[in-house]
Coordinates of C-alpha atoms in Angstrom, one line a residue:
X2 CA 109.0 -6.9 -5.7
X3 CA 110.6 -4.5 -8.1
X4 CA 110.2 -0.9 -9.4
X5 CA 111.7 -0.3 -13.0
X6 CA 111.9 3.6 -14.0
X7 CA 110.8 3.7 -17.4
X8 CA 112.4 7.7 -17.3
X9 CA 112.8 10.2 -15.0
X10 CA 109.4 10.9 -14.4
X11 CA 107.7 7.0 -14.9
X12 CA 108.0 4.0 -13.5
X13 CA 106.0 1.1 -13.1
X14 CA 105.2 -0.4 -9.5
X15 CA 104.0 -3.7 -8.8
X16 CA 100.5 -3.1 -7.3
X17 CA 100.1 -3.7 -3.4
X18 CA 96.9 -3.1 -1.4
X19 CA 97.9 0.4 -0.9
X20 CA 97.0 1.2 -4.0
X21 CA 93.3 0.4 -4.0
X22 CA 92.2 3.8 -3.5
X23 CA 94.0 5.6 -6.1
X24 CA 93.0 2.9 -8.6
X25 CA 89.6 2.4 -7.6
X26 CA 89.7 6.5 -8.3
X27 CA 91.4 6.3 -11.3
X28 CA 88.6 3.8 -12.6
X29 CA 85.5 6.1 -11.8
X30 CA 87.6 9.1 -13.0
X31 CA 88.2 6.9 -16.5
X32 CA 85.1 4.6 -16.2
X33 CA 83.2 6.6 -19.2
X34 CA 86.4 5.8 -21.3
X35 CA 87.2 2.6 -20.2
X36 CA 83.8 1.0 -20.5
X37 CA 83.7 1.4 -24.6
X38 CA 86.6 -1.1 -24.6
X39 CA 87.1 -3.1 -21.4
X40 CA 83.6 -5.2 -20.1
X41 CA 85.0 -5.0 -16.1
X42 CA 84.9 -1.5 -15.7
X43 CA 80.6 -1.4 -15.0
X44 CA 81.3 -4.1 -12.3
X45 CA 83.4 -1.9 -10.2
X46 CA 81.2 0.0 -8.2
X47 CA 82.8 -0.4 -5.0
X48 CA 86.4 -0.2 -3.6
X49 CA 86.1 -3.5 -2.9
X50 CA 86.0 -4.6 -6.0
X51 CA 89.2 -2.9 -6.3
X52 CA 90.9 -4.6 -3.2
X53 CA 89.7 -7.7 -4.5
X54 CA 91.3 -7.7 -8.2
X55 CA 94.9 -6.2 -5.9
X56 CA 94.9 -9.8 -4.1
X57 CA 94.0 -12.0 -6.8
X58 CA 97.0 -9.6 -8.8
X59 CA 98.8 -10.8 -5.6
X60 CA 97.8 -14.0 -5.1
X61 CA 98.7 -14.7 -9.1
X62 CA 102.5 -12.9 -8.8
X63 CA 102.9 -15.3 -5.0
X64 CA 102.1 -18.6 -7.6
X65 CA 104.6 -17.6 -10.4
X66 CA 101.5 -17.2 -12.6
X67 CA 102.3 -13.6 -13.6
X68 CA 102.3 -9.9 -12.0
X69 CA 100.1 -7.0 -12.5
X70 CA 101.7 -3.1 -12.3
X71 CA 100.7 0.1 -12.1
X72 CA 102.3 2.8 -14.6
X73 CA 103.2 5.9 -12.5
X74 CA 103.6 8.7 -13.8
X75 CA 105.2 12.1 -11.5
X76 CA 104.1 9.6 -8.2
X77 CA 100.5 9.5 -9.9
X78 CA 98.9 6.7 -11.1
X79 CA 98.2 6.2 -14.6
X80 CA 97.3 3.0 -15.6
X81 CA 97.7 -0.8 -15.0
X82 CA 99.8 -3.2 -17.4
X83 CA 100.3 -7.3 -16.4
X84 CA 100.8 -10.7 -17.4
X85 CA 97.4 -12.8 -17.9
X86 CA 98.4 -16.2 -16.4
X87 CA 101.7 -17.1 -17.8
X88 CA 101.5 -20.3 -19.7
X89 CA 104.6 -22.0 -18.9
X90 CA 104.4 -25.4 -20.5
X91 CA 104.0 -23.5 -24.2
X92 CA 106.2 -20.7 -22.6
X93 CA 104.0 -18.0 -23.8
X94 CA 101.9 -14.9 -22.3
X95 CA 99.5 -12.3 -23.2
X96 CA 99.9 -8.8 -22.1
X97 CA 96.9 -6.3 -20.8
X98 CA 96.7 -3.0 -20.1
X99 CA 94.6 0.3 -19.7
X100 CA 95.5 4.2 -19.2
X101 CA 93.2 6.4 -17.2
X102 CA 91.6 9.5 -18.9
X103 CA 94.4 12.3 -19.3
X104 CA 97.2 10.2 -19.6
X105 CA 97.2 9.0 -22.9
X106 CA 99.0 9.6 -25.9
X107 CA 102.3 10.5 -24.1
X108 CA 104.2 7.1 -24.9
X109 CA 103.6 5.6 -21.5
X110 CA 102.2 2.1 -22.3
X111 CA 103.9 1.6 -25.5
X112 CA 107.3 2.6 -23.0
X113 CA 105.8 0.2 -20.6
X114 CA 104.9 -2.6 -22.7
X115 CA 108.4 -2.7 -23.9
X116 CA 109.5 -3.3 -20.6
X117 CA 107.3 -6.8 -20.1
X118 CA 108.3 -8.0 -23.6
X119 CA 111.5 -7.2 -23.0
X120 CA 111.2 -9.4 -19.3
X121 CA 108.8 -12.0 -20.9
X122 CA 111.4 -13.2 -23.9
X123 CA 114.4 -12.6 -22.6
X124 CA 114.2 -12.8 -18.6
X125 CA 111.9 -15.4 -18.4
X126 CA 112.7 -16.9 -21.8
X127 CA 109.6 -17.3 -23.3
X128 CA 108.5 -18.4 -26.5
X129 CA 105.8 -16.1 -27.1
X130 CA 104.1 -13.0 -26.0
X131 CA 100.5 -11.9 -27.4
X132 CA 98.0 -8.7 -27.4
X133 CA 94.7 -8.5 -28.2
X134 CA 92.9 -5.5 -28.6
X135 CA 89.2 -4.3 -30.1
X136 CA 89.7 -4.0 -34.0
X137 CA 88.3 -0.3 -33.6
X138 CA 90.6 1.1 -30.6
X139 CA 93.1 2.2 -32.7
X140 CA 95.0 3.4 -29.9
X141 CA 95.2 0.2 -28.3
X142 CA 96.8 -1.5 -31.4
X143 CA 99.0 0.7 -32.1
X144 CA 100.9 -0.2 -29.3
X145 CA 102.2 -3.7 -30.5
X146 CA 102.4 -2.4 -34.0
X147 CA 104.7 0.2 -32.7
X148 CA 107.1 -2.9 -31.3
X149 CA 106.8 -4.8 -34.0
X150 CA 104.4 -7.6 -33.1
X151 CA 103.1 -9.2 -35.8
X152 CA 99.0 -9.0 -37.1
X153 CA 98.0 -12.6 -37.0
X154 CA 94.1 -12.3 -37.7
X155 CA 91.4 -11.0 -35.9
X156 CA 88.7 -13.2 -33.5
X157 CA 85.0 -12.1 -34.5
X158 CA 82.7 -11.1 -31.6
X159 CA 85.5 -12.2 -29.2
X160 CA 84.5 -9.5 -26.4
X161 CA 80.8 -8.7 -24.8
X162 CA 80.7 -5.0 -24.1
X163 CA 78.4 -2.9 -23.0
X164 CA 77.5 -1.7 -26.7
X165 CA 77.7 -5.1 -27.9
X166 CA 80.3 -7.8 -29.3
X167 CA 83.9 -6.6 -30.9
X168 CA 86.4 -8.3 -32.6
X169 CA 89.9 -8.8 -31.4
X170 CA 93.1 -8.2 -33.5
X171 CA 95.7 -10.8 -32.1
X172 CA 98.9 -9.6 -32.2
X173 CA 102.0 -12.0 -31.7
X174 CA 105.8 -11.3 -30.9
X175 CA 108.2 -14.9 -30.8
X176 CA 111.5 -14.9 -28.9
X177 CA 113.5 -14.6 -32.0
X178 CA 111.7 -12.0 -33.7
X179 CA 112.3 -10.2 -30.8
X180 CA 116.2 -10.7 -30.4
X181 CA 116.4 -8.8 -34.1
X182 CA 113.9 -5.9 -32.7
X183 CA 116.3 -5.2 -30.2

């Protein structure tokens, strides 16, 4: 397993069963937050829940299917960003992620999410890396807009939440659009 320094003060950590307590706490500490954009976050009432999503992270990383990471910031944890199941016959991936309440707006995913690009296209020598995000969490997009993906539509009432259905902007970054980002 690795851990990359994103600066002097973050880094992300693959996530290990050790850290089911500070993210199960850093899910009821965001959970009013979270739950306007991500349709898990009412289901995780116990710490269970938590342990459970760490070994199916696990479990995924041990099959080559992808890894899951927590963004740490000054030794605290922040937030999660992963691989959904890595798609290797079309060579592709999407990327997900999530910040707890306080830390964002600081840079951290967009850092972070420049890191797994970076190791999807050129490490692992993918074709094609994808984000999808709500069409109104503007903060969300703005992520792959800041690297450069590319807007390739948007997938009506893709998401059930809580408040109802939301569309999903799809955005899309190939290996060689990439190599002239870089």
């Amino acid at each position: 397993m690795f851990t990359y320094s994103l600066d002097e003060y973050t880094e992300l950590r693959p996530l290990s069963i050790e850290h089911t307590k500070p993210l199960f706490e850093l899910t009821d500490r965001s959970r009013d937050q979270l739950r306007h954009w991500l349709p898990w976050v009412d289901h995780v009432t116990e710490i269970e829940h938590t342990s459970n999503f760490i070994n199916n992270a696990l479990k995924q990383a041990a099959e080559n299917g992808g890894f899951t990471a927590g963004v740490w910031l000054k030794g605290e944890l922040a937030g999660i960003i992963g691989f959904h199941e890595i798609n290797w016959t079309n060579r592709s991936v999407s990327i997900g992620y999530w910040l707890g309440k306080g830390f964002e707006g600081q840079g951290l995913m967009t850092s972070a999410c420049r890191v797994l690009v970076d190791y999807a296209l050129v490490t692992l020598d993918l074709n094609r890396v994808e984000i999808r995000s709500a069409t109104n969490n503007k903060r969300s997009r703005a992520i792959p807009e800041r690297l450069g993906f590319v807007l390739e539509g948007v997938i009506r009432q893709a998401e059930k939440l809580p408040k109802g259905y939301v569309n999903h902007a799809v955005y899309g970054m190939l290996q060689h659009e990439w190599e002239l980002l870089r």
